[in-house]
PDB file of C-alpha atoms in Angstrom:
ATOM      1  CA  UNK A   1      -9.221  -8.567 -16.716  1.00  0.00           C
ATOM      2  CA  UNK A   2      -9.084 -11.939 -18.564  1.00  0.00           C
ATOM      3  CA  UNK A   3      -7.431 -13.675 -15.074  1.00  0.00           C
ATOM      4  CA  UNK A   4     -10.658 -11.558 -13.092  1.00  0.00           C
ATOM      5  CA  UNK A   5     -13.258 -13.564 -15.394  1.00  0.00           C
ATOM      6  CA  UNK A   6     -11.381 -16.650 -15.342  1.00  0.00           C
ATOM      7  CA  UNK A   7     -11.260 -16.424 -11.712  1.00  0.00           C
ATOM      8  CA  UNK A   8     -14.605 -15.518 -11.083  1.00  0.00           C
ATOM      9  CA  UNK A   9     -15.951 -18.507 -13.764  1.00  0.00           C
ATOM     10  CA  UNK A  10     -13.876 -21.104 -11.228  1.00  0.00           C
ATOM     11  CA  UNK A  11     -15.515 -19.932  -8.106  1.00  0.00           C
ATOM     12  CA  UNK A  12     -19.242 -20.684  -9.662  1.00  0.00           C
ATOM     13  CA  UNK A  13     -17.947 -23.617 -11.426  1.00  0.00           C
ATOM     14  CA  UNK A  14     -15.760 -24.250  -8.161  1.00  0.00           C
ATOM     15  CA  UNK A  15     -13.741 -26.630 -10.535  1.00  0.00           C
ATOM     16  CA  UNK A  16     -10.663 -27.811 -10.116  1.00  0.00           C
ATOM     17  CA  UNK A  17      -9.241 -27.429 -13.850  1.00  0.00           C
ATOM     18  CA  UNK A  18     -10.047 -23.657 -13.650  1.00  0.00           C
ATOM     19  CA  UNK A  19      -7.638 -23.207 -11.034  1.00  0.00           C
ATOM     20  CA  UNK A  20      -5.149 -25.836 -12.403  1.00  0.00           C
ATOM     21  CA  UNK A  21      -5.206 -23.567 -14.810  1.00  0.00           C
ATOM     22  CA  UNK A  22      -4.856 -20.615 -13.632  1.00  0.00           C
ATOM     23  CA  UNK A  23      -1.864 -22.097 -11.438  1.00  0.00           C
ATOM     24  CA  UNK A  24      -0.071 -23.528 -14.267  1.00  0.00           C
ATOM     25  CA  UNK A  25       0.103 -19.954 -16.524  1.00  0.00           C
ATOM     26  CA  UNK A  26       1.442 -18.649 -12.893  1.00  0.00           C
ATOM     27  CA  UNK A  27       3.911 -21.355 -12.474  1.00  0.00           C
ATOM     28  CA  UNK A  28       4.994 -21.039 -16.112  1.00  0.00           C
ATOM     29  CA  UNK A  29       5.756 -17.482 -15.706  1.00  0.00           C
ATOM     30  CA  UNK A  30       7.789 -18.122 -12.145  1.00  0.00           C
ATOM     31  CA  UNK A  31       9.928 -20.059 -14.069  1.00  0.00           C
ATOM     32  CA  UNK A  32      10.915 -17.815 -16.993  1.00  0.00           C
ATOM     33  CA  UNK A  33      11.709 -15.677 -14.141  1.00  0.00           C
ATOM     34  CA  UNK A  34      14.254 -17.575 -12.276  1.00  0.00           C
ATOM     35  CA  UNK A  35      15.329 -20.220 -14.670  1.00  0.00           C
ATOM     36  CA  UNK A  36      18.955 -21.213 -14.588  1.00  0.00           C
ATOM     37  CA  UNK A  37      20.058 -17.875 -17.374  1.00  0.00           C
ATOM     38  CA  UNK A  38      17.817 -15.703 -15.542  1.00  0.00           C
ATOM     39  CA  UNK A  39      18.902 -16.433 -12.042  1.00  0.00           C
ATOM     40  CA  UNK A  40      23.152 -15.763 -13.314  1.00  0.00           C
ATOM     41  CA  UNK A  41      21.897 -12.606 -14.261  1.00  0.00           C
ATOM     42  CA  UNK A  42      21.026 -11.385 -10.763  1.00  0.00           C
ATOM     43  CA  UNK A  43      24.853 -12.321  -9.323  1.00  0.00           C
ATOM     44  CA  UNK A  44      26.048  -8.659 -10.083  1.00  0.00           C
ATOM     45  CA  UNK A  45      23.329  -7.219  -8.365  1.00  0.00           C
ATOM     46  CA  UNK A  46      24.065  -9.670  -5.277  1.00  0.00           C
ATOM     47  CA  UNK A  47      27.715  -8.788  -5.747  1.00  0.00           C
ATOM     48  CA  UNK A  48      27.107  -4.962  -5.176  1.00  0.00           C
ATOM     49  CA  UNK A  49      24.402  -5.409  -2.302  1.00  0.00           C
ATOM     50  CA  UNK A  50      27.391  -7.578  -0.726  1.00  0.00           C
ATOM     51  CA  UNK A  51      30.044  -5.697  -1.310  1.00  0.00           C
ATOM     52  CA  UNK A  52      27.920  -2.456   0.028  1.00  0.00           C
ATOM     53  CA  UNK A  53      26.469  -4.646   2.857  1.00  0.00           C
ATOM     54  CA  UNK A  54      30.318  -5.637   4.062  1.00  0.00           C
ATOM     55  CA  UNK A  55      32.071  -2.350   3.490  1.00  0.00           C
ATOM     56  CA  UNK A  56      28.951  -0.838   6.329  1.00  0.00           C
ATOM     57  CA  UNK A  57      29.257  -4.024   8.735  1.00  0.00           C
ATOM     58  CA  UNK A  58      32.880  -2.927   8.686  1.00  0.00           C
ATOM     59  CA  UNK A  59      32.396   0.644   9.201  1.00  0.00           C
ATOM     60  CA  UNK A  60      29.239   0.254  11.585  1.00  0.00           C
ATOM     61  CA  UNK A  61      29.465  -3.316  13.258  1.00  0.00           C
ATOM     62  CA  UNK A  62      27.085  -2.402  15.672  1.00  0.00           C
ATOM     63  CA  UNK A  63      23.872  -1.426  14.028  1.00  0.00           C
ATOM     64  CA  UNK A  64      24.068  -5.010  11.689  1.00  0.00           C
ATOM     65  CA  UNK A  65      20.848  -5.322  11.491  1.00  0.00           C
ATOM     66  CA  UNK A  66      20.291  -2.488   9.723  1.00  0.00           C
ATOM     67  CA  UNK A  67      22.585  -3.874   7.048  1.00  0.00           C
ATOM     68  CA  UNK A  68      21.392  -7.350   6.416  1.00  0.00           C
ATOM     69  CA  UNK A  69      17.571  -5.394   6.063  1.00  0.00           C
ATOM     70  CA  UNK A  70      19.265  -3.245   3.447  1.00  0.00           C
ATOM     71  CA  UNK A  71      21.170  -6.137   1.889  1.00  0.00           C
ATOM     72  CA  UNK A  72      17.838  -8.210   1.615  1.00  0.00           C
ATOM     73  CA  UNK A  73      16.054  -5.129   0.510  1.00  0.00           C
ATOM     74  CA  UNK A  74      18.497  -4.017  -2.278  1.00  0.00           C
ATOM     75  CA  UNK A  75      18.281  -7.492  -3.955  1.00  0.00           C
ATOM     76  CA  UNK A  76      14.857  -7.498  -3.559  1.00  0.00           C
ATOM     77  CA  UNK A  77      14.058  -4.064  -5.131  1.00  0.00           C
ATOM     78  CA  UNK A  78      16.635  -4.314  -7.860  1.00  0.00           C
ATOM     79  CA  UNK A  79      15.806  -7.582  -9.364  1.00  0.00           C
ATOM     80  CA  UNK A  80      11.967  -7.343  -8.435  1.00  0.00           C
ATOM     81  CA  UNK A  81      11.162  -4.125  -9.788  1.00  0.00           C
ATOM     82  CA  UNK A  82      14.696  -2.561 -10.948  1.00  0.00           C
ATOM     83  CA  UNK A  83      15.047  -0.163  -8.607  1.00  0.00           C
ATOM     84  CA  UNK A  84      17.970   0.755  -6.630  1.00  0.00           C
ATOM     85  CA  UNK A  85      18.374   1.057  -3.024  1.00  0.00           C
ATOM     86  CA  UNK A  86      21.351   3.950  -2.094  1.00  0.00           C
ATOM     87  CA  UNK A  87      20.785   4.816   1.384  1.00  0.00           C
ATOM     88  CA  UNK A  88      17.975   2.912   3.098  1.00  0.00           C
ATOM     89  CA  UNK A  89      15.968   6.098   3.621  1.00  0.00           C
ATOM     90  CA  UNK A  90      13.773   5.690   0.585  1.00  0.00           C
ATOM     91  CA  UNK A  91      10.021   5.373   1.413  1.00  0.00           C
ATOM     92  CA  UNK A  92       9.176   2.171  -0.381  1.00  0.00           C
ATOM     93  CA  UNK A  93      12.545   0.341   1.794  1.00  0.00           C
ATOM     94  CA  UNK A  94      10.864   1.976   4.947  1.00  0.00           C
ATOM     95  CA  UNK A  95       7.271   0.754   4.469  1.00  0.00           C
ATOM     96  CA  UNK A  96       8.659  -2.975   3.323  1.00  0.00           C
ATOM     97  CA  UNK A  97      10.731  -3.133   6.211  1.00  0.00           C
ATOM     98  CA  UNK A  98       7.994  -2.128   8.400  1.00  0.00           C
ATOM     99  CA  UNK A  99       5.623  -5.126   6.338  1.00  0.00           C
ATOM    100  CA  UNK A 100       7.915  -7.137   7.067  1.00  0.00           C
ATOM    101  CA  UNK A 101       8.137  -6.483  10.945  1.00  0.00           C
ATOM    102  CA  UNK A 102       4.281  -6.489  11.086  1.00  0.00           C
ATOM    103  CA  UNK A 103       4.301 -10.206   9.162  1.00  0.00           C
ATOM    104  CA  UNK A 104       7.306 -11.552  11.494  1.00  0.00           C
ATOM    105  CA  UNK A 105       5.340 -10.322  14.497  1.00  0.00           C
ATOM    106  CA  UNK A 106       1.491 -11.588  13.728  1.00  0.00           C
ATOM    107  CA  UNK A 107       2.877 -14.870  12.246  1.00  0.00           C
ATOM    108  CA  UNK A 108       4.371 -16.081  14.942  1.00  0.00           C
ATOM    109  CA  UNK A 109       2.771 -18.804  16.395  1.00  0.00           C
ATOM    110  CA  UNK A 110       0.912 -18.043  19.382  1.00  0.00           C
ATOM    111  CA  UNK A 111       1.037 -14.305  18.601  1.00  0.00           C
ATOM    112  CA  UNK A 112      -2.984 -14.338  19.083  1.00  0.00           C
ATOM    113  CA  UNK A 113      -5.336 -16.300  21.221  1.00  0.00           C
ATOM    114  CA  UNK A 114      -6.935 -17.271  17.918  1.00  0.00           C
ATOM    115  CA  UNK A 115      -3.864 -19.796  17.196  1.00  0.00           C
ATOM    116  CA  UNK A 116      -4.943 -21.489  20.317  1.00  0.00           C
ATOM    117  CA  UNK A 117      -8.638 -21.701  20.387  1.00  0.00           C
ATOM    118  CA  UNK A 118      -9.345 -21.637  16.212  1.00  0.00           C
ATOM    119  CA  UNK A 119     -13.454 -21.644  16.559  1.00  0.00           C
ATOM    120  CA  UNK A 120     -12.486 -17.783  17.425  1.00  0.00           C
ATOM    121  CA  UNK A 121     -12.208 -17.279  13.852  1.00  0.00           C
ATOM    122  CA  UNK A 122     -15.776 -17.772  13.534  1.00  0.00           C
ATOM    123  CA  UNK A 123     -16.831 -14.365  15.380  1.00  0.00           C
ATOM    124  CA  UNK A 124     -17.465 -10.826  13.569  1.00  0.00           C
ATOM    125  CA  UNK A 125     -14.874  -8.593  13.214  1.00  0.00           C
ATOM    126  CA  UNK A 126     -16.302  -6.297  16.016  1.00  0.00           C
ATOM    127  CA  UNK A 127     -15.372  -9.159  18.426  1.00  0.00           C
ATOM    128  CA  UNK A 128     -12.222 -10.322  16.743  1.00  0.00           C
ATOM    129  CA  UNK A 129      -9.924  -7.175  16.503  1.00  0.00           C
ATOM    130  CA  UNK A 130      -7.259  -9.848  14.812  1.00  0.00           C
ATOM    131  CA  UNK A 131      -9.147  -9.745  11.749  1.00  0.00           C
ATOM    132  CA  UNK A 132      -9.890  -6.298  11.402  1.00  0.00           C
ATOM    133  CA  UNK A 133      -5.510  -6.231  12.368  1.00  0.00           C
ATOM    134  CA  UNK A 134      -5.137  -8.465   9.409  1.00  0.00           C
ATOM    135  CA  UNK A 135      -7.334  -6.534   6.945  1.00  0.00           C
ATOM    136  CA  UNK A 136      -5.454  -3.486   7.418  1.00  0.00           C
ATOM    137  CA  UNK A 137      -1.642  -5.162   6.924  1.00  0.00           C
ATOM    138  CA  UNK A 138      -3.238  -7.066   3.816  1.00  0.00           C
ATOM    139  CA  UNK A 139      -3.976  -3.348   2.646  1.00  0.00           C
ATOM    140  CA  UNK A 140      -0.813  -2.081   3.216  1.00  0.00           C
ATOM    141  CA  UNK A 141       0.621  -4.513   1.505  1.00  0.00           C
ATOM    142  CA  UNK A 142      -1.204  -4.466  -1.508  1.00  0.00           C
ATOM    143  CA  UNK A 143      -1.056  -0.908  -1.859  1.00  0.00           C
ATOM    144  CA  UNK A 144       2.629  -0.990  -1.680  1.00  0.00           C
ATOM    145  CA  UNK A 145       2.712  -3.231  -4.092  1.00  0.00           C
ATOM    146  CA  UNK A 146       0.976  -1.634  -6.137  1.00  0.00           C
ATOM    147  CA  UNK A 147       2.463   1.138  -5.827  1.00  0.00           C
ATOM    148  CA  UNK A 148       6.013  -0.385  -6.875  1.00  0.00           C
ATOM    149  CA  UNK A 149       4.070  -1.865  -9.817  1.00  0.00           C
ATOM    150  CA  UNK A 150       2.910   1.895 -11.330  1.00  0.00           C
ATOM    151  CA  UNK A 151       6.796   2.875 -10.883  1.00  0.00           C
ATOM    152  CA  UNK A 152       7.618  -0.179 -12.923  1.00  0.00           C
ATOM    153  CA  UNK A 153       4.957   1.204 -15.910  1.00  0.00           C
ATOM    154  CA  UNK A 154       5.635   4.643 -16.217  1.00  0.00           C
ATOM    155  CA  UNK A 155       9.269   3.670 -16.268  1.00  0.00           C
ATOM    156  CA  UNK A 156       8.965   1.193 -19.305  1.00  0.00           C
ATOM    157  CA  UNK A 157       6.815   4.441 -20.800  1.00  0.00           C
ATOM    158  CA  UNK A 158       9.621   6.525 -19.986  1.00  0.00           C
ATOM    159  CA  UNK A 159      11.706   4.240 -21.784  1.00  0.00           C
ATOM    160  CA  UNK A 160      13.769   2.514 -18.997  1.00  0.00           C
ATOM    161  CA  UNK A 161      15.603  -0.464 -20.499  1.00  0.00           C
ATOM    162  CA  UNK A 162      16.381  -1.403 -16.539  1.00  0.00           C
ATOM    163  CA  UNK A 163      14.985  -5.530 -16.410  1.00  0.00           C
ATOM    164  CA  UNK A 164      13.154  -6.726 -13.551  1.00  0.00           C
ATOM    165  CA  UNK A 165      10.648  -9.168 -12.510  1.00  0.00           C
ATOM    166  CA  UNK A 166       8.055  -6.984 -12.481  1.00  0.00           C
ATOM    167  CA  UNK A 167       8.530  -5.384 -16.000  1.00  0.00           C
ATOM    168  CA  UNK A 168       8.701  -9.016 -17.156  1.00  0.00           C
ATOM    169  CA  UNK A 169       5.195  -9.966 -15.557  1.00  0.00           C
ATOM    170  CA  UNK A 170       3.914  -6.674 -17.211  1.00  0.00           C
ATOM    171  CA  UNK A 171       5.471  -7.562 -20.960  1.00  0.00           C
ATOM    172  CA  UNK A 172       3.939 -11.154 -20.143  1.00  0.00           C
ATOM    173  CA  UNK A 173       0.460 -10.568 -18.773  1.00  0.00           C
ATOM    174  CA  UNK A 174      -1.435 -11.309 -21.906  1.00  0.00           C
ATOM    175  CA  UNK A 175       0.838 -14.452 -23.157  1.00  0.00           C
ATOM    176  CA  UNK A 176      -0.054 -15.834 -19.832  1.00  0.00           C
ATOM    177  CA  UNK A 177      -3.266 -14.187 -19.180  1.00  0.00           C
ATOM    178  CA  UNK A 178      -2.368 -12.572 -15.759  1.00  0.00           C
ATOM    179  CA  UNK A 179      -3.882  -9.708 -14.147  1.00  0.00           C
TER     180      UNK A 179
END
């Protein structure tokens, strides 16, 4: 809520130091995260997405793909919100994988007339189905995210010990007023 009012205070006051601000406490955060002693604490997750990752490109060779998504993934999920990835099947791997396909496919360049001719940007949404396109993914998104985020707080209620960025963020939002 504080990072809401701050936020909102900056857009009136459409001031730079409110957002330096609010950039810095982000930035400061980021790199408790992944400082040097963090970061060596990820390698055994890496070393069991690998080792998983090589064992199926071995066994399966020709679906590869599939793998490296699942290698990816299982970092991902493990040291962003301490969750495990077994089989690939889950529902939160499914719908990032699918994000992920959506963002490859309207980020390439050229993917819409309205990387060409930019003044189409300027028309309602009725007339510009891109946005409307781009409204929905953002959803998706967030709600996933989201989503993963809840998991993370009823776990630390549960009493999970498992460490992640995620439950980090949470245990930090007030020292760096983040919402």
């Amino acid at each position: 809520m504080v990072r809401e009012e701050s936020i909102s205070r900056c857009r009136q006051a459409l001031t730079y130091d409110c957002f330096a601000d609010l950039w810095r406490r982000g930035r400061k955060l980021m790199h408790q995260l992944t400082m040097s002693t963090a970061a060596e604490s990820y390698q055994p997750v890496q070393d069991y997405e690998s080792k998983k990752m090589l064992l199926s490109l071995i066994e399966h060779p020709q679906t590869y793909d599939k793998w490296f998504e699942l290698y990816a993934s299982g970092v991902v999920f493990r040291i962003g919100f301490g969750k495990w990835i077994e089989t690939g099947e889950e529902p939160e791997v499914k719908r990032i994988i699918k994000l992920n396909h959506n963002l490859e496919r309207v980020a390439s360049p050229g993917a819409y007339l309205v990387d060409t001719l930019p003044s189409l940007n300027l028309l309602p949404e009725i007339l510009a189905p891109f946005k409307k396109e781009g409204r929905n993914l953002h959803e998706e998104e967030l709600s996933l995210f989201r989503h993963l985020q809840s998991d993370v707080r009823r776990a630390i209620v549960d009493g999970s010990k498992a460490q992640s960025f995620t439950r980090t963020f949470i245990e930090n939002q007030e020292t760096y007023q983040l919402s």
